[in-house]
Coordinates of C-alpha atoms in Angstrom, one line a residue:
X16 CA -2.9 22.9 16.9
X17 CA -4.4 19.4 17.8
X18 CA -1.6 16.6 17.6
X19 CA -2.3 13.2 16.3
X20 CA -1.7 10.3 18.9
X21 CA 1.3 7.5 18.7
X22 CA -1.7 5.4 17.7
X23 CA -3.2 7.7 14.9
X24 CA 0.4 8.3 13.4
X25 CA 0.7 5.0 13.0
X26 CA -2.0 4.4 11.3
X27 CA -1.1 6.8 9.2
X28 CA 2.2 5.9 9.1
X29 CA 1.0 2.1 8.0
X30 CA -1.2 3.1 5.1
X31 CA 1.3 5.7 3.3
X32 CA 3.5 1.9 3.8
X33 CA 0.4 -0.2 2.4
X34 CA -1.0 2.3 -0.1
X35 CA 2.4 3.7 -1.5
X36 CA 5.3 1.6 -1.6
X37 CA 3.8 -2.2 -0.9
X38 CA 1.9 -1.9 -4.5
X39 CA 5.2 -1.0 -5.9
X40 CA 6.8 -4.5 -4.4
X41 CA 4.0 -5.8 -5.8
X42 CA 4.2 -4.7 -9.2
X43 CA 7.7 -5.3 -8.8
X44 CA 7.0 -9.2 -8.9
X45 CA 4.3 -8.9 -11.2
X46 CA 6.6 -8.2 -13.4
X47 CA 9.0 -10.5 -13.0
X48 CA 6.4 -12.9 -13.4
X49 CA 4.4 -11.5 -16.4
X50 CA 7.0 -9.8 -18.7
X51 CA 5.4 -5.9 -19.6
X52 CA 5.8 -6.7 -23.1
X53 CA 3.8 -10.2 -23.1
X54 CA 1.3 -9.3 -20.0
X55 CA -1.6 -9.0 -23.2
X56 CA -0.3 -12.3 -24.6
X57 CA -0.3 -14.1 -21.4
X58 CA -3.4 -12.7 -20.1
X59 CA -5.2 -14.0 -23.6
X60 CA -3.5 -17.0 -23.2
X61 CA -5.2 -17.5 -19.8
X62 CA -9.0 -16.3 -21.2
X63 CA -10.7 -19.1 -20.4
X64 CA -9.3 -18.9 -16.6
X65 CA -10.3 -15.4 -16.5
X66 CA -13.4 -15.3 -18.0
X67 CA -15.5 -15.8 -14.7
X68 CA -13.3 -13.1 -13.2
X69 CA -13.3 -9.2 -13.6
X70 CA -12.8 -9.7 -17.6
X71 CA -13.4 -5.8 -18.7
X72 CA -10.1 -5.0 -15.9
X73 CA -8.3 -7.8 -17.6
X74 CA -8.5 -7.4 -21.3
X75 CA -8.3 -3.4 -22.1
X76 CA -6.6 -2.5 -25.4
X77 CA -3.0 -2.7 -24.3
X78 CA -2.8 -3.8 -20.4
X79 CA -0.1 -2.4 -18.1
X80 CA 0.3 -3.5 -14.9
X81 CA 0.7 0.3 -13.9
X82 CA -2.9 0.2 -14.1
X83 CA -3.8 -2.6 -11.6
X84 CA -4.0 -2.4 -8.2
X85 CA -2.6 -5.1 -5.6
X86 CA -5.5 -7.1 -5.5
X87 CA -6.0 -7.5 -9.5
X88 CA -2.0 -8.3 -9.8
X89 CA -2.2 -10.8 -6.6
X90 CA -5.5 -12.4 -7.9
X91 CA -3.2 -12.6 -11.7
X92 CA 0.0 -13.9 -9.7
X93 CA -2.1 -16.5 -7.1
X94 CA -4.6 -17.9 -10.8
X95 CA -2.0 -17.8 -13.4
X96 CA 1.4 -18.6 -12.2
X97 CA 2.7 -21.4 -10.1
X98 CA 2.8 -19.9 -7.0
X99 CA 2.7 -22.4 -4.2
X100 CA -0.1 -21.4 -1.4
X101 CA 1.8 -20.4 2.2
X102 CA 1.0 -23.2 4.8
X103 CA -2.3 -21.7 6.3
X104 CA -3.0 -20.6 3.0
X105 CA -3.6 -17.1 1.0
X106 CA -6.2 -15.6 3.3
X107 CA -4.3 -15.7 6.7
X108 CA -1.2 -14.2 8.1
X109 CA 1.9 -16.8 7.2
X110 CA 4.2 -16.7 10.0
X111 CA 7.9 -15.2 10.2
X112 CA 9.6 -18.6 8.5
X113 CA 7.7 -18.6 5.6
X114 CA 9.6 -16.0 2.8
X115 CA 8.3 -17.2 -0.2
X116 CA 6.8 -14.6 -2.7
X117 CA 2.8 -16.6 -2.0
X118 CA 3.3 -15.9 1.9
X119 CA 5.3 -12.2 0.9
X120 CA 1.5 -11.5 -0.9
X121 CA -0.5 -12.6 1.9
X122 CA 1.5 -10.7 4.3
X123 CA 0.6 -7.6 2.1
X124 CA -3.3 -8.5 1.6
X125 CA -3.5 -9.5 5.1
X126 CA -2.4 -5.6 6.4
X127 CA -4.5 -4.1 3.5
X128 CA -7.3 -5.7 4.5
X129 CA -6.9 -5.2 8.8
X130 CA -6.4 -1.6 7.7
X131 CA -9.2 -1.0 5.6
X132 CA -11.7 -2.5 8.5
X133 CA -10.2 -0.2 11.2
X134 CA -12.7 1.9 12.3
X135 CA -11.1 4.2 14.3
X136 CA -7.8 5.0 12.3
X137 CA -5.8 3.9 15.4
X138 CA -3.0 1.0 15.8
X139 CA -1.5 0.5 18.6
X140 CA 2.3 0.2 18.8
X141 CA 3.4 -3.3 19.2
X142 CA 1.4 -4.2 16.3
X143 CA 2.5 -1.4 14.1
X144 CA 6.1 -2.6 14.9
X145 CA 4.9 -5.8 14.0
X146 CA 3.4 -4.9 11.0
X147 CA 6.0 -2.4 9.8
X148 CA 8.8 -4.8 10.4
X149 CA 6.6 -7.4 8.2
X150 CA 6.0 -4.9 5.4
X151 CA 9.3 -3.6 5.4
X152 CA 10.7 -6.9 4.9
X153 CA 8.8 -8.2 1.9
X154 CA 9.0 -5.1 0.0
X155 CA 12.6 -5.1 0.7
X156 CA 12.9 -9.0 0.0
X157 CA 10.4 -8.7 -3.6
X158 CA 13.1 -5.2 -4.5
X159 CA 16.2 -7.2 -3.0
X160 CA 18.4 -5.0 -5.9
X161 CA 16.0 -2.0 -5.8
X162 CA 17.6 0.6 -3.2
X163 CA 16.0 3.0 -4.7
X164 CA 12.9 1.8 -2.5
X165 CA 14.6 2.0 0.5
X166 CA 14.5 6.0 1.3
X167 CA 10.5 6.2 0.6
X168 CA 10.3 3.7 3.1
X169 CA 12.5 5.6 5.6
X170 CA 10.9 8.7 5.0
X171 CA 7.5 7.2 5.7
X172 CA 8.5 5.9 9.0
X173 CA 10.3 9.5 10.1
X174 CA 7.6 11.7 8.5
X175 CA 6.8 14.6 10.5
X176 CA 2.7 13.8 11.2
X177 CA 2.0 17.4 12.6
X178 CA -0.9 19.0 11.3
X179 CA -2.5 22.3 12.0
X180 CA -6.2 21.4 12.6

C-alpha cells in the first residue's frame, strides 16, 4: 500500500475544502444577496449588464443558484450588487484585516485558482495551514449561524487519506 505524502494529503485535503464546502459559503451569500425566489427577476432586471457575459448560463427557464458554480455566483455578486472591491482588488489575495464579503470571495477565487495550476498535486505545510486557516474562516464568517457547516469541515481536515494503490 503506497501512502500519500503530508504534501499530497494536503492537497487533497485543500480541494475537498475548495470544491465542497467553499461553494456552499458561497451560495450561502449569494443568496442573501439575490433572494431564490427573485434571482430570475433580478437577473432580467440586470440584462443589459449581462448581455456581453455568459447569457445562455444566466437566463435558463427558472435559474437556481444550485446550479452555478463559484465563479458564475462571484462574477453575479462582484457585477450586480454593491460590493465594494478589497484594497488590492478582486484578483489578488486581501490580507488578514480585510473581512468584508468582496475580500471573503477573493480569498476563495484566489485558492481555487493556485489549486487548479498546481501541477504536481502537492502543498506544502505552512501554506496549507495558511490556506486552510483562510478558508475556514470565511466559510465560517459568510455561515456565521450555519453550524451545520462546521463538521464537514472538521471531517475534511481529519479524513483518513490512506489508499490501497
Amino acid at each position: 500500500m503506497a501512502s500519500l505524502s503530508e504534501e499530497e494529503e494536503n492537497y487533497v485535503r485543500m480541494s475537498l475544502l475548495l470544491t465542497g464546502i467553499s461553494p456552499r459559503a458561497v451560495r450561502t451569500y449569494f443568496d442573501s444577496e439575490f433572494a431564490p425566489a427573485c434571482l430570475g427577476a433580478s437577473l432580467k432586471r440586470e440584462y443589459n449588464k449581462l448581455l456581453d457575459l455568459r447569457r445562455n448560463i444566466y437566463f435558463p427557464d427558472v435559474p437556481d443558484s444550485k446550479t452555478f458554480d463559484v465563479t458564475l455566483m462571484t462574477l453575479l455578486l462582484r457585477n450586480l450588487t454593491t460590493l465594494t472591491p478589497p484594497l488590492c482588488g478582486f484578483d489578488m489575495l486581501p490580507s488578514a484585516i480585510e473581512t468584508t464579503p468582496a475580500s471573503d470571495l477573493s480569498r476563495i477565487k484566489h485558492y481555487r485558482t493556485y489549486l487548479a495550476y498546481l501541477d504536481d498535486g502537492k502543498l506544502d505545510t505552512t501554506f496549507f495551514n495558511t490556506a486552510w486557516n483562510d478558508i475556514t474562516g470565511v466559510c465560517m464568517h459568510i455561515y456565521c449561524h450555519l453550524t451545520e457547516y462546521k463538521s464537514p469541515i472538521v471531517k475534511y481536515l481529519k479524513i483518513n487519506l490512506e489508499l490501497d494503490i
